[in-house]
Coordinates of C-alpha atoms and ligand atoms in Angstrom, one line a residue:
X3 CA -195.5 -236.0 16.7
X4 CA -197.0 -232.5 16.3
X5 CA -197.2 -230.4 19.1
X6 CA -201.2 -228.9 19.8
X7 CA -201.9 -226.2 21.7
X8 CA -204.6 -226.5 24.7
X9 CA -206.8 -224.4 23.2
X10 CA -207.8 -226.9 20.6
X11 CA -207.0 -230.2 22.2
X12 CA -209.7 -229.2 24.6
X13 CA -212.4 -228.3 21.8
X14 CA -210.9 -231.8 19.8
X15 CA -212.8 -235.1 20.4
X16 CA -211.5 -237.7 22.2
X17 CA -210.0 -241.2 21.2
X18 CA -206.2 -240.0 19.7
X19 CA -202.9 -239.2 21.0
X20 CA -201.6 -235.6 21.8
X21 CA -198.4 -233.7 22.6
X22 CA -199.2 -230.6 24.8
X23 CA -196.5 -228.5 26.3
X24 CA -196.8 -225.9 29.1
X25 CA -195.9 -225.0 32.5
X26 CA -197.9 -226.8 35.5
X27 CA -200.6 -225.3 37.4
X28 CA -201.4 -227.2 40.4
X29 CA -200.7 -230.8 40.8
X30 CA -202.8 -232.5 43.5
X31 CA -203.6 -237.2 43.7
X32 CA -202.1 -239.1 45.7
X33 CA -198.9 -242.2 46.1
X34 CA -199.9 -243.8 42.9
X35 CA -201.5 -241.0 40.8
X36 CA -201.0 -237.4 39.8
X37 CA -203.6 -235.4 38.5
X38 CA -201.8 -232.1 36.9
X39 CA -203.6 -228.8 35.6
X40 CA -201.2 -227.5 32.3
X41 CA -201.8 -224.2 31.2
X42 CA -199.6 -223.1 27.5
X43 CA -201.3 -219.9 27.5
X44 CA -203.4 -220.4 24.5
X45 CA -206.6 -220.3 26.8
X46 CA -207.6 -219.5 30.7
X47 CA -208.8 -223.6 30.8
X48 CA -206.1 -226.2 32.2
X49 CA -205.7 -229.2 30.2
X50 CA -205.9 -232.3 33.2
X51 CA -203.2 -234.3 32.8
X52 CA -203.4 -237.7 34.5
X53 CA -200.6 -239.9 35.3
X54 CA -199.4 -243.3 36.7
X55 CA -196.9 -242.2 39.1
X56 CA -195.1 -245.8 38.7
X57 CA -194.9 -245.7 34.8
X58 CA -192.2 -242.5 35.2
X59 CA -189.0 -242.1 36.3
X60 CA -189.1 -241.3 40.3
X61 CA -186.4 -238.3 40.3
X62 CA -188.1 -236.8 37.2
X63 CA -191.5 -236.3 39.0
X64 CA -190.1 -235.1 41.7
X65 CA -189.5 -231.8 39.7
X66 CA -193.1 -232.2 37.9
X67 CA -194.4 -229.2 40.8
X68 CA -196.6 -225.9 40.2
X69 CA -194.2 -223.4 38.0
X70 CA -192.3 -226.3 36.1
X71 CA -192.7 -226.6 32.3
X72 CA -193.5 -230.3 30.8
X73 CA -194.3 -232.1 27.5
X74 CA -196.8 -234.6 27.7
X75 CA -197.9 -237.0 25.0
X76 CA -200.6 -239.4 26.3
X77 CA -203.9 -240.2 25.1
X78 CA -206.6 -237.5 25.0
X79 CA -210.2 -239.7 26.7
X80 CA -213.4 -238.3 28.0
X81 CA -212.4 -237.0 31.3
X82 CA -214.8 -238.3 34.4
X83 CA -214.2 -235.5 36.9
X84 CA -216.3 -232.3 36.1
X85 CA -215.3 -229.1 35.0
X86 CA -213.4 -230.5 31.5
X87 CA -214.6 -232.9 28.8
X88 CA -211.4 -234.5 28.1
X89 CA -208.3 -235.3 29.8
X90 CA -204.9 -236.9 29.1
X91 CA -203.8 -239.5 30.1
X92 CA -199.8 -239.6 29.8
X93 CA -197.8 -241.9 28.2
X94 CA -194.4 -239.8 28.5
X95 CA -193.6 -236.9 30.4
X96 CA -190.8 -234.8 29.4
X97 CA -189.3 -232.2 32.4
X98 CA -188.4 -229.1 30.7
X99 CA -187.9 -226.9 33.7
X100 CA -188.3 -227.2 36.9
X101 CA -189.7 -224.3 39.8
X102 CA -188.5 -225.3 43.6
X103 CA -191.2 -225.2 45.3
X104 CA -189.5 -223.5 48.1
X105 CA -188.5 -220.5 45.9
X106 CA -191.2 -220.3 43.4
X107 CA -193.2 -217.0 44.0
X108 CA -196.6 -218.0 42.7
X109 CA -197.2 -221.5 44.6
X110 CA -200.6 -220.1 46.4
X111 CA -203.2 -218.7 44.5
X112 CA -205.0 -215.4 45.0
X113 CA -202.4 -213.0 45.4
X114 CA -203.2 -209.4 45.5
X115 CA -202.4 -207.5 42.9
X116 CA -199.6 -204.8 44.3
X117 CA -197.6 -208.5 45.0
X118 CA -198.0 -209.1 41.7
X119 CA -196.8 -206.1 40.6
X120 CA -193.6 -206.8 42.6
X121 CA -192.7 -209.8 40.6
X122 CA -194.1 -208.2 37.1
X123 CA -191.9 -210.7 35.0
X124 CA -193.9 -214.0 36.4
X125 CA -197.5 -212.5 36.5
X126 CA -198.2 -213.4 33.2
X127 CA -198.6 -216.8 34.5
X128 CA -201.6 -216.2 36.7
X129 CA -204.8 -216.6 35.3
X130 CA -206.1 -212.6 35.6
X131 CA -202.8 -211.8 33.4
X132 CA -203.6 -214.2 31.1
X133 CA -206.8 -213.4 30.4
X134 CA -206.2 -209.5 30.4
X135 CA -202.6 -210.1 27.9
X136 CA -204.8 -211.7 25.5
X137 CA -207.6 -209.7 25.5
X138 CA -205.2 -206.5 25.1
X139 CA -203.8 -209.0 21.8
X140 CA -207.4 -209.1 21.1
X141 CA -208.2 -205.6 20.7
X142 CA -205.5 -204.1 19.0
X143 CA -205.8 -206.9 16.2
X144 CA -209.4 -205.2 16.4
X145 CA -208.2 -202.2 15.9
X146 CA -206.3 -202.9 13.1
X147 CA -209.4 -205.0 11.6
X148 CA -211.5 -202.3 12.6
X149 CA -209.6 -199.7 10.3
X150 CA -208.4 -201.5 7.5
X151 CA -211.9 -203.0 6.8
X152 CA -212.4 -198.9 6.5
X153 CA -209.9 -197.9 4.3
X154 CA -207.7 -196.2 6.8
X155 CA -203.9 -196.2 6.1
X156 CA -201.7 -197.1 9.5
X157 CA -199.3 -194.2 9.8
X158 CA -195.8 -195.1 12.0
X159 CA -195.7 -191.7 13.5
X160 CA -192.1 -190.9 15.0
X161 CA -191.2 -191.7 18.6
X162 CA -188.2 -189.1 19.1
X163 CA -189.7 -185.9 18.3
X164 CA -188.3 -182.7 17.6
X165 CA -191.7 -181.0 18.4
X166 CA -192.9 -180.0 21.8
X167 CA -195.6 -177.6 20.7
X168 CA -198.3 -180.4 21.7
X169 CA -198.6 -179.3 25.2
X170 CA -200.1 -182.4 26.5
X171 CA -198.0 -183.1 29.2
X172 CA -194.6 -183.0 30.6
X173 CA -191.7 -184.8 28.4
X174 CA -189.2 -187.1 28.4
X175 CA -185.7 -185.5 26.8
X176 CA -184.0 -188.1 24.8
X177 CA -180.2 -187.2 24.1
X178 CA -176.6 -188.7 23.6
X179 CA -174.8 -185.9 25.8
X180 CA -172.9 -186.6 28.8
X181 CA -175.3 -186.3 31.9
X182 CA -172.7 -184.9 33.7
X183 CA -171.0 -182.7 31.3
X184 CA -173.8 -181.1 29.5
X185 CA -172.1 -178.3 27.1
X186 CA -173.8 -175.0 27.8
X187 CA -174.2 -172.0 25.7
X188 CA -173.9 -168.3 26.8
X189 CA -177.0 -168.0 28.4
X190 CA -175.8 -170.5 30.8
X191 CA -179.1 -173.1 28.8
X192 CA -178.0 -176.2 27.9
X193 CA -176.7 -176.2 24.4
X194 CA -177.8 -179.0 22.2
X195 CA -176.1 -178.1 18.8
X196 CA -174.0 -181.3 19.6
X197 CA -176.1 -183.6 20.2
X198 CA -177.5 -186.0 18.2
X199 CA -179.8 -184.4 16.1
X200 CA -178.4 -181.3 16.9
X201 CA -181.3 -180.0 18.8
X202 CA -183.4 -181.0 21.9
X203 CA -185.2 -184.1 21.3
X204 CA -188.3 -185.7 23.8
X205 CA -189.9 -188.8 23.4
X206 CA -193.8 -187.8 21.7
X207 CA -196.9 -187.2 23.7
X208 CA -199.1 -187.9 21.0
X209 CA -199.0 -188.7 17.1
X210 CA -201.5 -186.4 16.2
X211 CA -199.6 -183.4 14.5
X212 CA -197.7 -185.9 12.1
X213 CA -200.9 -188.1 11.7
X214 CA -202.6 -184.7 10.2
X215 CA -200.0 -184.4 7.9
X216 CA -200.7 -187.8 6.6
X217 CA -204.6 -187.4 6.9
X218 CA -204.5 -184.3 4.6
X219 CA -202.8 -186.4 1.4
X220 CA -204.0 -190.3 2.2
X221 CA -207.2 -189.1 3.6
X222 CA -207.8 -191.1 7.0
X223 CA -205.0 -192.5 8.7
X224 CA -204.2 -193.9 12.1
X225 CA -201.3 -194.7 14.8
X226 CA -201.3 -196.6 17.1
X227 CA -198.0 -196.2 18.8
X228 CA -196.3 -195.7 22.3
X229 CA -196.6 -192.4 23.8
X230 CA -194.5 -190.6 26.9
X231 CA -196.1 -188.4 29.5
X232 CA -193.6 -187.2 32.6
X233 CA -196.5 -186.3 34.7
X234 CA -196.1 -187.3 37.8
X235 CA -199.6 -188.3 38.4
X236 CA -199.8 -191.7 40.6
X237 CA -203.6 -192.4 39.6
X238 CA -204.9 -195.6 38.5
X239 CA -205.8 -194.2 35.3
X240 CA -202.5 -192.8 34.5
X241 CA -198.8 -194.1 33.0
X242 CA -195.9 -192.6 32.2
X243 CA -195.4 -194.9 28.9
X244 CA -198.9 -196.0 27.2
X245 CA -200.5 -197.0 23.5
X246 CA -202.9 -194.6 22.0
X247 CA -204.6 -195.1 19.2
X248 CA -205.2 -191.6 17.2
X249 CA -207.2 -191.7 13.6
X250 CA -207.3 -188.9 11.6
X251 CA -210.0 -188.1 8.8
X252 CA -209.7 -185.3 6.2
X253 CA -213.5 -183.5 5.3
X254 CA -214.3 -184.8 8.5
X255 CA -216.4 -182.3 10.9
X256 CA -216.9 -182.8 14.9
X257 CA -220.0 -184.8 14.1
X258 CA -218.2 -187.1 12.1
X259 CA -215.8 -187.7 14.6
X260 CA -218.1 -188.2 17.0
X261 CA -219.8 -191.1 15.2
X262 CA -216.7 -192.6 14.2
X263 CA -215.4 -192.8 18.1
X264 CA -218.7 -193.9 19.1
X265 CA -219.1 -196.7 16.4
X266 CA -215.2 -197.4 17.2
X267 CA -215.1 -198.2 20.6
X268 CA -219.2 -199.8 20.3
X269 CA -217.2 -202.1 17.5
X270 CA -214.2 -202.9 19.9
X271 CA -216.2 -203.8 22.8
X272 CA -218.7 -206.0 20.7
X273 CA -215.5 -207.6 19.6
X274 CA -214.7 -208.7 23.0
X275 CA -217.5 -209.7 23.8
X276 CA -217.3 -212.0 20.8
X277 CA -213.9 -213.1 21.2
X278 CA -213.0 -213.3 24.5
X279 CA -215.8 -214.9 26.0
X280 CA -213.9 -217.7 28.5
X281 CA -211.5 -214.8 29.7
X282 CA -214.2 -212.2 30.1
X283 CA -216.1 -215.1 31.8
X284 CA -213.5 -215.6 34.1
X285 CA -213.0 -211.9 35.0
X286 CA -216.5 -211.6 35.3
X287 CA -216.6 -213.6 38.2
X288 CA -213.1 -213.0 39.6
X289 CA -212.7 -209.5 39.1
X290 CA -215.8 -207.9 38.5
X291 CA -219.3 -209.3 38.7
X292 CA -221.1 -206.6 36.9
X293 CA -218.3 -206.1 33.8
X294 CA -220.4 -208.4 31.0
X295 CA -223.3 -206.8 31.6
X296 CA -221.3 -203.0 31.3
X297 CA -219.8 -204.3 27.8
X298 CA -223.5 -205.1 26.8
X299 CA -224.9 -202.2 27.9
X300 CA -222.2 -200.2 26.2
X301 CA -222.2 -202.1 23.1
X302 CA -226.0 -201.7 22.7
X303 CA -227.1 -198.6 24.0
X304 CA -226.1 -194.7 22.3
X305 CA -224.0 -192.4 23.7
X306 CA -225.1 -189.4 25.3
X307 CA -224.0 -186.4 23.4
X308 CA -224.3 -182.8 25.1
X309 CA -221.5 -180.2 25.9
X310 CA -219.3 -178.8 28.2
X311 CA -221.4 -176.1 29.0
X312 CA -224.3 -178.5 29.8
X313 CA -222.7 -180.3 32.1
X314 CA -221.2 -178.0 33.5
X315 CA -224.8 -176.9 34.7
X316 CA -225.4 -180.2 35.8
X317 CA -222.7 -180.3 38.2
X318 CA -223.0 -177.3 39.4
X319 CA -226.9 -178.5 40.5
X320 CA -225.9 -181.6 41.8
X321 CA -226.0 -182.0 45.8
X322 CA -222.3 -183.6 45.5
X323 CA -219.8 -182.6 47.4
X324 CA -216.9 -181.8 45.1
X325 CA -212.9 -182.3 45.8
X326 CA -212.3 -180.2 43.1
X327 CA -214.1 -177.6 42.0
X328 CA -216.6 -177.3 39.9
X329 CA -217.4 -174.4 37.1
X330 CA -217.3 -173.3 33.8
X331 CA -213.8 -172.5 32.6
X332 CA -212.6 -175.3 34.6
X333 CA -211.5 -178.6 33.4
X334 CA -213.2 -181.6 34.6
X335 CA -212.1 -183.8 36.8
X336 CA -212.3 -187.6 36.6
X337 CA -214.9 -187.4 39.7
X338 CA -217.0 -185.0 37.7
X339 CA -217.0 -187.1 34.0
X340 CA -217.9 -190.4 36.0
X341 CA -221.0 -188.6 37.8
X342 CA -222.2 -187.3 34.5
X343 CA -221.9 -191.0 33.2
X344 CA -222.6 -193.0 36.3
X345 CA -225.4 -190.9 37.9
X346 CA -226.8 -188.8 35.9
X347 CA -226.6 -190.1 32.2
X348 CA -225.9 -193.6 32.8
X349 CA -224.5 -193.9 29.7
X350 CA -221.3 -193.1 27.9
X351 CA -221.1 -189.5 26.8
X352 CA -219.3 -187.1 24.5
X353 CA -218.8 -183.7 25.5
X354 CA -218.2 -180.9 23.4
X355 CA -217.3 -177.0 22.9
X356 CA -215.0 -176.9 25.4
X357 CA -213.4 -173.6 26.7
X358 CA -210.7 -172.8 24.2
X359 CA -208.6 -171.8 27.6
X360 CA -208.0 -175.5 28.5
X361 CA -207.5 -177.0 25.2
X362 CA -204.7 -177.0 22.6
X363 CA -204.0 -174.4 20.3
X364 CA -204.6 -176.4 16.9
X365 CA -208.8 -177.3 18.1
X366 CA -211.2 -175.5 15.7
X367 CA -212.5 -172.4 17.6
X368 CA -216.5 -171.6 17.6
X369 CA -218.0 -168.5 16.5
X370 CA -218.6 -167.5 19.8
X371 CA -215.1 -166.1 20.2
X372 CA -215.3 -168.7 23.6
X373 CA -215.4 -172.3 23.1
X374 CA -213.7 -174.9 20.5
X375 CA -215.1 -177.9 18.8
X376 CA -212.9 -180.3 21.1
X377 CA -214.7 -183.7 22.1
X378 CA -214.3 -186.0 24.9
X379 CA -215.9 -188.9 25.4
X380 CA -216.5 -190.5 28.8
X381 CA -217.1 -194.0 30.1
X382 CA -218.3 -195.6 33.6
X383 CA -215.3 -196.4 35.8
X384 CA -213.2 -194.6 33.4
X385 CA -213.9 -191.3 32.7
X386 CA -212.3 -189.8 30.0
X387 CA -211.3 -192.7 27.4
X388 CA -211.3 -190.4 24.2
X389 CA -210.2 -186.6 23.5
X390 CA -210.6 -185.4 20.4
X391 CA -211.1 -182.8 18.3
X392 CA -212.3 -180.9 14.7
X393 CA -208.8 -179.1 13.7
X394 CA -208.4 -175.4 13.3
X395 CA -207.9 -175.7 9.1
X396 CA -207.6 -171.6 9.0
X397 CA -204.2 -170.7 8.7
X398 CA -205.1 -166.9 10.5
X399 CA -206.9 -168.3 12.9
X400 CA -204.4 -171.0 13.7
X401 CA -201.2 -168.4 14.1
X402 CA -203.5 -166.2 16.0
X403 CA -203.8 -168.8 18.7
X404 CA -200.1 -169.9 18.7
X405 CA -199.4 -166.7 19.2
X406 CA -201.6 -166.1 22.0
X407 CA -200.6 -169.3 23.8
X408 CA -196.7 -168.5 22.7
X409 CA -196.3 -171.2 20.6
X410 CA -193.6 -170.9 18.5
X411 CA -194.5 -170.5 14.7
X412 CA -191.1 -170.6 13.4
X413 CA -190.9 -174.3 15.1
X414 CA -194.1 -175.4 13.4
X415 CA -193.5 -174.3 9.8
X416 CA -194.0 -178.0 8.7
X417 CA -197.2 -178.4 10.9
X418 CA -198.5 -174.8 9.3
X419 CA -197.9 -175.9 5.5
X420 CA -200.6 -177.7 5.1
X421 CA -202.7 -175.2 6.2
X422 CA -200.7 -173.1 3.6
X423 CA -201.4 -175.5 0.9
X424 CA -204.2 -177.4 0.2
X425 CA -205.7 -176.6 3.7
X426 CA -209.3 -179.0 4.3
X427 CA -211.7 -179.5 7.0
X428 CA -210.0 -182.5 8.9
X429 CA -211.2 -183.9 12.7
X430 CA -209.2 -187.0 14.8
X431 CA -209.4 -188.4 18.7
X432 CA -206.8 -190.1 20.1
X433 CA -208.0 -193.5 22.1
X434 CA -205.9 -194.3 25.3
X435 CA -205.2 -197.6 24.7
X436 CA -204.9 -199.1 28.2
X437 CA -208.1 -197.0 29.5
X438 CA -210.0 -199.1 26.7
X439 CA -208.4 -202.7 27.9
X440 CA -208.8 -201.4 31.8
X441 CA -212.9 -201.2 30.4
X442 CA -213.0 -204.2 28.7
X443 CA -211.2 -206.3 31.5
X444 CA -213.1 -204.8 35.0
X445 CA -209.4 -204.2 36.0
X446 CA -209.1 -201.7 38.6
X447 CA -205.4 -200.0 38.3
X448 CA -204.2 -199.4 34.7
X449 CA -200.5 -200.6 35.8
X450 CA -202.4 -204.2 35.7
X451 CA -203.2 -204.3 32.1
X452 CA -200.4 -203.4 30.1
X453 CA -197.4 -206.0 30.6
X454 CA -194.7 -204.2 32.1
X455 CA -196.1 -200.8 33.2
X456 CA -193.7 -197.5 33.8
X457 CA -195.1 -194.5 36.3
X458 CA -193.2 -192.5 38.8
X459 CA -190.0 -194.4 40.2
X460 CA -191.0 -197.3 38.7
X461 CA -189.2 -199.2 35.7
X462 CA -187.3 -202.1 37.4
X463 CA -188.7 -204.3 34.5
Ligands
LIG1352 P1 -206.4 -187.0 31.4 O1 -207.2 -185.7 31.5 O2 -207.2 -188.2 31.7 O3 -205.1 -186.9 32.1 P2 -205.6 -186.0 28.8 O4 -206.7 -185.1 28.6 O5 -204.3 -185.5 29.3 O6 -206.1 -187.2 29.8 P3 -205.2 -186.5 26.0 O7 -204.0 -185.7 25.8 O8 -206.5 -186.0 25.5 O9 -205.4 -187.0 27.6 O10 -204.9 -188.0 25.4 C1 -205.9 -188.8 24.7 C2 -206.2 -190.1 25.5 O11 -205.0 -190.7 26.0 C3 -207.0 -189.8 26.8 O12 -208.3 -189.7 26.5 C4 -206.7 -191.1 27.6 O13 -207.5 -192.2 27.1 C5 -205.3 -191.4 27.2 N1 -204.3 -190.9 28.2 C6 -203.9 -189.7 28.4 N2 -202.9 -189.6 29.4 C7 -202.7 -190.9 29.7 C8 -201.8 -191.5 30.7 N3 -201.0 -190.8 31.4 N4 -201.9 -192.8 30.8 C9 -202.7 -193.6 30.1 N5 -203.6 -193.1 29.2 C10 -203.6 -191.7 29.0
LIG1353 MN1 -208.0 -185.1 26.9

């Protein structure tokens, strides 16, 4: 007999036998009967499994507790307690694996989630990591819908990078020297000339300077890879090791990009909203009561667009007191982008013309000798989701600011041909991947939505 998944026997009509196999929720009844909850993942909703205690084999039952994985073939009826249409009722049970009930960490329901975080490897079996794992499944099939349907090309953008002229954080070094021999050169440096690659390797901070290289031949590429920041920020919004998603569009200016990240992440969230609707359900009234009505108002409503300047002014009207401070030149901090968004716009918004001070080198600088076509945008709870940014496409320009920010040129010869041939107008954002699930699931910590989350002394699993 076929094995179904939950998913469908539950949508299925009734009056035919099944095979299901998961691991048990909760098993409640009585001396004669068992009522048990099976959840296989493929859905938030238990299957109710209801068996004649007398029909199986004592010993084996015994072992049918919360944590233990069963096969059940029965037949699927109309179920007459509320809450599910049908039921099953078994004709064989087969034990898989067992959970002793004395050991098993997730016997109660409603632990917090820092617990959870302590036993990582089993939280995928609550119902919140459920429903978050498959909505982050959800939206990065999206993704990949989202840009193919376009005509983008995925670009696999390289993990160990040669390159640290990014700038957008601290890195990771990747290398096959001995830690506690490291060969040194004259200068007393460390002297990489043996290792691996023969120079100094990190893991990447971002895909973008390889994706423009792709973007200026196949026209509008994307990556969605893994990317490593050695900052030691403990935030909620913050991970050593996270996805971003970073398209990249030749003869595209700021206002194109704009659009596109607007009409992106208004796609993505629609999706969800589509998709996901039992799992959002569910987090809408475990996590957060307000989070469908968010992804609606998102979804439906235009972004604010204004720039940094602007809101700049804002803040600096605003009665609020600030923990950091607040003027132009500085960057913004996550308390200032949510007030813009949460109070004063109440709506997502995309800043612009940043000072070129606090961006990177390679944004496209403004004729005003002071402020570069960079682009965030900002979301409620969030804050900044996207940065972004038209690219410098003049090669002068370009070497001018390397230079001025001591950027080696000599390192980015590769990076500077294609301004040196063939050079176009070209714009990309990169999209922090698990700052767009932490949205789209009401979650409060960003450790909680990707499955085995890395931050400061922090990668037991
Ligand atoms: P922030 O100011 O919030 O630290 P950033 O300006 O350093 O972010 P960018 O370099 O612009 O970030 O990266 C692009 C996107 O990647 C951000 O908009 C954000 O969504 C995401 N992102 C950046 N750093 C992290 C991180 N440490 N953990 C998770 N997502 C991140
Ligand atoms: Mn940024």
């Amino acid at each position: 007999m076929q094995r179904e998944k939950v998913k469908q026997v539950l949508a299925s009509e009734s009056g035919r036998e099944v095979l299901v196999k998961g691991w048990v929720r909760t098993r409640r009844g009585n001396k004669n009967i068992s009522f048990i909850a099976l959840n296989d993942g493929s859905t938030i909703d238990n299957i109710q499994v209801v068996a004649d205690n007398g029909s199986f084999d004592a010993e084996m039952m015994k072992g049918v507790t919360t944590g233990s994985a069963i096969g059940v073939r029965g037949s699927l009826v109309e179920s007459q307690g509320k809450g599910q249409s049908v039921e099953i009722i078994a004709g064989e049970i087969i034990l898989y694996g067992t959970a002793d009930p004395e050991k098993y960490p997730l016997q109660k329901k409603g632990h917090s989630m820092e617990f959870l975080r302590d036993i990582a490897h089993l939280r995928f079996r609550t119902n919140t990591f459920g429903a978050v794992m498959r909505i982050r499944h959800a939206m990065a099939y999206a993704v990949h819908h989202y840009f193919n349907t376009k005509g983008y090309y995925h670009l696999h953008t390289p993990i160990i990078t040669g390159s640290d002229a990014e700038g957008a954080g601290e890195m990771f070094s990747v290398t096959t020297l001995d830690l506690a021999n490291m060969p040194k050169g004259k200068d007393g440096k460390v002297d990489f000339s043996s290792d691996f690659f023969g120079k100094h390797t990190k893991l990447t901070v971002s895909g973008q300077l390889e994706g423009e290289l792709g973007a200026l031949a196949l026209g509008e590429i994307y990556t969605f890879g893994p990317t490593f920041r050695a900052e030691n920020s403990n935030t909620p919004r913050h991970l050593a090791e996270f996805w971003m998603i970073e398209p990249e569009m030749a003869f595209y200016d700021i206002n194109d990009n704009m659009d596109l990240a607007e009409d992106f992440t208004r796609y993505l969230i629609r999706y969800a909203l589509d998709n996901c609707s039992a799992d959002l359900a569910f987090l809408n009234e475990m996590v957060d009561k307000d989070l469908l009505e968010r992804l609606r108002f998102v979804a439906d409503n235009d972004f604010i667009r204004t720039t940094y300047t602007a809101a700049v002014e804002i803040l600096e009207k605003s009665d609020r007191k600030w923990e950091f401070p607040v003027g132009w030149g500085r960057d913004l901090q996550a308390e200032h982008e949510r007030y813009l968004v949460e109070e004063h716009f109440k709506r997502p918004v995309i800043l612009t013309d940043y000072p070129r001070d606090i961006k990177a080198f390679y944004m496209k600088q403004n004729d005003d000798g002071k402020t570069v076509r960079g682009m965030d945008v900002l979301f409620p709870r969030i804050g900044e989701i996207i940065g972004g940014s038209q690219r410098e496409e003049v090669m002068e320009k370009l070497e001018e600011r390397m230079e001025e920010m001591g950027i080696p040129a000599e390192e980015m010869w590769w990076y500077l041909d294609t301004r040196r041939f063939g050079t176009a107008p070209h714009s990309g954002f990169g999209l922090g991947f698990e700052r767009l699930i932490l949205f789209v699931t009401g979650m409060s910590n960003i450790r909680d939505v990707i499955p085995f989350p890395r931050t400061p002394r922090n990668a037991e699993f």
